Short mmCIF file of C-alpha atoms and ligand atoms in Angstrom, two decimals:
data_model
loop_
_atom_site.label_atom_id
_atom_site.label_comp_id
_atom_site.label_asym_id
_atom_site.label_seq_id
_atom_site.Cartn_x
_atom_site.Cartn_y
_atom_site.Cartn_z
CA MET A 5 -0.11 -0.20 -0.10
CA GLU A 6 1.34 3.12 -1.06
CA VAL A 7 0.04 6.11 1.47
CA LEU A 8 0.53 9.71 0.89
CA ILE A 9 -0.87 12.48 3.43
CA ARG A 10 -2.11 15.77 2.71
CA ASP A 11 -2.37 18.49 4.68
CA THR A 12 -5.67 19.63 3.33
CA ALA A 13 -8.68 17.79 1.76
CA ASP A 14 -8.67 20.04 -1.28
CA GLU A 15 -5.04 18.83 -2.12
CA VAL A 16 -6.25 14.95 -1.61
CA SER A 17 -9.03 15.60 -4.25
CA LEU A 18 -6.09 17.51 -6.92
CA LEU A 19 -3.95 14.52 -6.63
CA GLY A 20 -6.70 11.94 -7.17
CA SER A 21 -8.17 13.90 -9.89
CA GLN A 22 -4.74 13.96 -11.38
CA ILE A 23 -4.16 10.03 -10.89
CA VAL A 24 -7.40 9.71 -12.63
CA ALA A 25 -6.72 12.35 -15.57
CA GLN A 26 -3.08 10.74 -15.83
CA LEU A 27 -4.74 7.80 -16.79
CA LEU A 28 -7.32 9.05 -19.27
CA ARG A 29 -4.44 10.72 -21.02
CA ARG A 30 -2.27 7.57 -21.32
CA LYS A 31 -5.52 5.12 -21.99
CA PRO A 32 -8.24 7.03 -23.60
CA ARG A 33 -10.67 4.08 -23.61
CA CYS A 34 -9.67 2.99 -19.76
CA VAL A 35 -12.66 1.29 -17.50
CA LEU A 36 -12.80 3.81 -14.32
CA GLY A 37 -14.70 2.72 -11.31
CA LEU A 38 -16.79 5.22 -10.00
CA ALA A 39 -17.15 6.09 -6.06
CA THR A 40 -20.07 8.20 -4.47
CA GLY A 41 -20.43 10.05 -1.00
CA ARG A 42 -19.12 12.99 -0.07
CA THR A 43 -15.12 12.43 -0.61
CA PRO A 44 -15.04 12.49 -4.01
CA LEU A 45 -17.42 15.36 -5.01
CA ARG A 46 -14.48 17.40 -4.90
CA LEU A 47 -12.36 15.25 -7.04
CA TYR A 48 -15.53 14.77 -9.71
CA GLY A 49 -15.55 18.91 -9.62
CA GLU A 50 -11.65 18.98 -11.01
CA LEU A 51 -12.32 16.50 -13.35
CA ILE A 52 -15.18 18.22 -15.02
CA ARG A 53 -12.67 21.53 -14.75
CA LEU A 54 -10.13 19.97 -16.55
CA HIS A 55 -12.67 18.62 -19.16
CA GLN A 56 -13.77 22.10 -19.82
CA THR A 57 -10.60 23.84 -19.94
CA GLU A 58 -8.20 21.41 -20.97
CA LYS A 59 -10.76 19.26 -23.17
CA LEU A 60 -10.22 16.02 -20.58
CA ASN A 61 -11.98 13.69 -22.85
CA PHE A 62 -14.49 11.04 -21.78
CA SER A 63 -15.44 9.98 -24.94
CA GLN A 64 -14.08 6.12 -25.01
CA VAL A 65 -14.36 6.20 -21.09
CA VAL A 66 -16.52 3.38 -19.77
CA THR A 67 -17.36 3.73 -15.81
CA PHE A 68 -18.76 1.38 -13.52
CA ASN A 69 -19.97 2.25 -10.44
CA LEU A 70 -19.57 0.49 -6.60
CA ASP A 71 -22.92 0.76 -5.39
CA GLU A 72 -26.81 1.63 -5.25
CA TYR A 73 -29.62 2.27 -2.60
CA VAL A 74 -32.36 -0.94 -3.22
CA GLY A 75 -35.85 0.46 -4.12
CA LEU A 76 -34.59 4.27 -5.08
CA PRO A 77 -35.85 4.97 -8.74
CA PRO A 78 -33.34 6.27 -10.84
CA ASP A 79 -34.34 10.01 -10.46
CA HIS A 80 -34.83 9.93 -6.28
CA PRO A 81 -32.34 12.93 -5.72
CA GLN A 82 -30.79 10.09 -3.51
CA SER A 83 -29.99 7.59 -5.84
CA TYR A 84 -26.49 7.26 -6.94
CA HIS A 85 -27.63 7.38 -10.81
CA HIS A 86 -29.30 10.56 -9.57
CA TYR A 87 -25.69 12.01 -7.89
CA MET A 88 -23.37 10.60 -11.02
CA ARG A 89 -25.33 12.43 -13.20
CA GLU A 90 -25.52 15.49 -11.39
CA ASN A 91 -21.87 15.66 -10.08
CA LEU A 92 -20.12 14.16 -13.14
CA PHE A 93 -21.51 12.71 -16.05
CA ARG A 94 -24.14 15.41 -17.56
CA HIS A 95 -20.75 18.01 -17.18
CA VAL A 96 -18.19 15.11 -19.41
CA ASN A 97 -18.57 14.14 -22.80
CA ILE A 98 -18.97 10.39 -21.83
CA PRO A 99 -21.32 8.49 -23.56
CA LEU A 100 -24.26 7.67 -21.10
CA GLU A 101 -24.36 4.00 -22.63
CA SER A 102 -20.94 3.89 -21.49
CA THR A 103 -21.75 4.31 -17.34
CA HIS A 104 -22.81 1.23 -15.38
CA ILE A 105 -24.50 2.10 -11.91
CA PRO A 106 -26.19 -0.90 -10.27
CA ASP A 107 -29.86 -1.47 -10.66
CA GLY A 108 -31.19 -0.99 -7.18
CA TYR A 109 -34.30 -0.99 -8.76
CA SER A 110 -34.27 -3.90 -10.42
CA ALA A 111 -37.55 -6.62 -10.70
CA ASP A 112 -34.97 -9.85 -10.36
CA LEU A 113 -32.07 -8.02 -8.29
CA ARG A 114 -29.91 -11.51 -8.00
CA HIS A 115 -29.95 -11.76 -12.09
CA HIS A 116 -28.79 -8.07 -11.98
CA CYS A 117 -25.62 -8.57 -9.77
CA LYS A 118 -24.77 -11.46 -11.92
CA GLU A 119 -25.16 -9.41 -14.97
CA TYR A 120 -23.03 -6.63 -13.65
CA GLU A 121 -20.02 -8.82 -12.32
CA GLN A 122 -20.08 -10.46 -16.22
CA ALA A 123 -20.47 -6.95 -17.62
CA ILE A 124 -17.23 -5.58 -16.07
CA ILE A 125 -15.25 -8.76 -17.17
CA ASN A 126 -17.04 -7.89 -20.51
CA ALA A 127 -15.50 -4.27 -20.58
CA GLY A 128 -12.24 -6.26 -19.88
CA GLY A 129 -11.84 -5.04 -16.20
CA ILE A 130 -11.39 -1.83 -13.99
CA ASP A 131 -8.10 -0.49 -14.60
CA LEU A 132 -9.12 2.07 -11.67
CA GLN A 133 -11.08 1.72 -8.98
CA LEU A 134 -11.52 5.02 -6.10
CA LEU A 135 -12.89 4.06 -3.13
CA GLY A 136 -13.79 6.02 -0.12
CA ILE A 137 -14.12 4.26 3.34
CA GLY A 138 -17.10 4.35 5.33
CA SER A 139 -16.05 5.12 9.41
CA ASN A 140 -16.75 1.47 10.02
CA GLY A 141 -14.21 0.68 7.78
CA HIS A 142 -16.38 -0.59 4.89
CA ILE A 143 -15.11 -0.18 1.18
CA GLY A 144 -18.70 0.00 -1.39
CA PHE A 145 -21.28 -0.68 1.51
CA ASN A 146 -19.30 -3.84 2.34
CA GLU A 147 -19.68 -3.57 5.96
CA PRO A 148 -18.04 -5.16 9.12
CA THR A 149 -18.12 -9.10 8.74
CA GLY A 150 -18.78 -9.95 4.98
CA SER A 151 -16.94 -12.23 3.05
CA LEU A 152 -13.11 -10.63 2.08
CA ARG A 153 -14.06 -12.46 -1.20
CA SER A 154 -17.66 -11.46 -1.60
CA ARG A 155 -18.90 -10.29 -5.10
CA THR A 156 -21.78 -8.13 -6.72
CA TRP A 157 -24.34 -8.87 -4.39
CA ILE A 158 -27.72 -7.59 -2.49
CA LYS A 159 -26.23 -6.48 1.08
CA ILE A 160 -27.74 -5.14 4.40
CA LEU A 161 -26.30 -1.59 5.80
CA SER A 162 -25.27 -1.57 9.42
CA GLU A 163 -26.63 0.87 12.18
CA LYS A 164 -23.72 2.93 12.01
CA THR A 165 -23.97 3.36 8.36
CA LEU A 166 -27.67 4.37 8.19
CA ARG A 167 -26.41 6.69 11.09
CA ASP A 168 -23.57 8.52 9.02
CA ASN A 169 -25.69 8.89 5.93
CA ALA A 170 -29.03 9.56 7.73
CA SER A 171 -28.96 13.29 7.33
CA ASN A 172 -28.83 12.92 3.33
CA PHE A 173 -32.53 12.13 3.51
CA SER A 174 -34.98 14.64 4.43
CA ASN A 175 -37.39 11.88 5.52
CA PRO A 176 -36.09 8.74 7.35
CA ASP A 177 -38.63 6.36 6.46
CA GLU A 178 -37.00 6.36 3.21
CA GLN A 179 -33.51 5.57 3.82
CA PRO A 180 -33.13 1.91 2.46
CA ARG A 181 -31.56 -0.60 4.08
CA HIS A 182 -30.32 -2.41 1.45
CA VAL A 183 -28.48 -1.86 -1.52
CA VAL A 184 -26.32 -3.60 -4.37
CA THR A 185 -22.44 -3.23 -4.33
CA MET A 186 -19.40 -4.74 -5.62
CA GLY A 187 -18.35 -6.78 -3.44
CA ILE A 188 -14.54 -7.35 -1.73
CA GLY A 189 -13.84 -9.65 -4.02
CA THR A 190 -14.75 -7.35 -7.03
CA ILE A 191 -12.74 -4.52 -5.92
CA LEU A 192 -9.68 -6.58 -5.36
CA GLU A 193 -9.92 -7.54 -9.66
CA ALA A 194 -9.06 -3.69 -10.31
CA ARG A 195 -5.74 -3.27 -11.59
CA HIS A 196 -5.04 0.37 -9.10
CA CYS A 197 -7.49 0.83 -5.97
CA VAL A 198 -7.45 4.65 -5.42
CA VAL A 199 -8.46 5.38 -2.02
CA LEU A 200 -9.87 8.88 -0.43
CA ALA A 201 -10.07 9.67 2.88
CA CYS A 202 -11.11 13.06 4.71
CA GLY A 203 -11.63 14.43 8.44
CA SER A 204 -11.41 12.73 12.02
CA GLN A 205 -14.26 10.79 11.50
CA LYS A 206 -12.07 8.62 9.23
CA SER A 207 -9.04 8.18 11.25
CA ASN A 208 -9.86 5.40 13.16
CA ALA A 209 -11.36 3.21 9.94
CA VAL A 210 -7.97 4.61 8.07
CA LYS A 211 -5.61 3.66 10.78
CA GLU A 212 -7.36 0.02 10.80
CA MET A 213 -7.43 -0.52 6.86
CA ILE A 214 -3.35 0.38 6.50
CA GLU A 215 -2.07 -0.57 9.81
CA GLY A 216 -5.12 -3.48 11.03
CA PRO A 217 -4.52 -7.16 10.77
CA VAL A 218 -6.93 -7.84 7.46
CA SER A 219 -9.98 -8.53 9.17
CA SER A 220 -13.43 -8.71 8.00
CA MET A 221 -13.89 -6.37 10.46
CA CYS A 222 -12.64 -3.65 9.20
CA PRO A 223 -13.36 -4.48 5.30
CA ALA A 224 -11.20 -1.93 3.93
CA SER A 225 -7.89 -3.77 5.00
CA ALA A 226 -8.76 -6.21 2.72
CA LEU A 227 -6.91 -3.66 0.06
CA GLN A 228 -3.91 -5.07 2.18
CA LEU A 229 -3.43 -8.17 -0.04
CA HIS A 230 -4.06 -6.16 -3.45
CA PRO A 231 -0.49 -5.34 -5.49
CA ARG A 232 -1.37 -1.56 -6.25
CA VAL A 233 -3.22 0.63 -4.15
CA THR A 234 -2.84 4.60 -3.41
CA VAL A 235 -4.27 5.71 -0.33
CA ILE A 236 -4.62 9.61 0.08
CA VAL A 237 -5.47 11.06 3.12
CA ASP A 238 -6.05 14.28 4.50
CA THR A 239 -3.85 15.15 8.24
CA PRO A 240 -6.90 14.73 10.30
CA ALA A 241 -7.54 11.45 8.34
CA ALA A 242 -3.92 10.20 8.63
CA ALA A 243 -4.14 11.30 13.10
CA ARG A 244 -3.87 7.92 14.22
CA LEU A 245 -1.55 6.12 12.04
CA ASP A 246 1.36 4.72 14.25
CA HIS A 247 4.10 5.49 11.35
CA PRO A 248 3.22 8.73 8.88
CA GLU A 249 7.41 9.51 9.53
CA HIS A 250 7.36 5.78 7.26
CA TYR A 251 4.60 6.90 4.70
CA ARG A 252 6.29 10.39 4.17
CA TRP A 253 9.92 8.38 4.03
CA ILE A 254 9.01 6.48 1.26
CA GLU A 255 7.24 8.67 -0.65
CA GLN A 256 9.84 11.39 -0.54
CA HIS A 257 12.03 8.56 -2.02
CA LYS A 258 10.16 7.19 -4.96
CA LEU A 259 12.00 7.17 -8.31
CA ASP A 260 10.87 9.59 -11.03
CA TRP A 261 8.59 7.09 -13.05
CA GLN A 262 6.99 6.24 -9.36
CA LYS A 263 6.01 10.05 -8.70
CA TYR A 264 2.33 11.16 -9.29
CA PRO A 265 2.24 14.44 -11.34
P1 LIG B 304 -18.46 9.77 2.72
O1 LIG B 304 -18.30 8.46 2.29
O2 LIG B 304 -17.43 9.62 1.58
O3 LIG B 304 -19.58 10.37 2.16
O4 LIG B 304 -17.67 10.07 3.68
C1 LIG B 304 -17.49 6.94 1.92
C2 LIG B 304 -18.44 5.46 1.95
O5 LIG B 304 -19.38 5.30 3.02
O6 LIG B 304 -17.61 4.66 1.65
#
């Protein structure tokens, strides 16, 4: 795991967007795994800016989102379909047919999950998977004690996650308890995973992910088994790490070709 510590959340987002943009320029036909939530908003904003000012080209990109709520129609303001449309897709030149988000409104969810896995394979696999982390260590919506080899499936949200996201729903009765999410096994097959975490509320989860044992109690710790993970955190999210000076040392001694822009 490569751990990059930055002073502010803005710097985290900027570096994350530079890594994505670098891939798009090198491989215009890449497959991106996308995340939702508060964390990637500024990264998407920066990608939109690069599209508008530097013509960053999304015309050949294929995307797969991590997850979606079960039971919310795609035009529901809290659905991740709506989120992606409003925060990225409608601002860049990506053909909507190249974008994929699990369909939590499908009449046959189990079949849909299998189709989603197959669609990722058919696209050639994910080149870069963006990830946030939940305060309980979830990635996607893979909650503690779920299998570290899981595939895209229907999952039940933990009470902690429901509490963390409750403020997004003005009517608490509308907050779904179920989701469709890529599994940990699915995520681990991406060629490069880029995890962003900002704020002190993530500091425990960040410590467990990087320095804790690999354990289903912190699903993100499974990323320790992945050959190429870049974790970008701001100072508050890094506050509980035992070895920040080690991560800084490693970053300072990278070879030129290992450095990000
Ligand atoms: P957040 O969510 O970006 O809204 O904090 C991250 C996550 O739950 O994965």
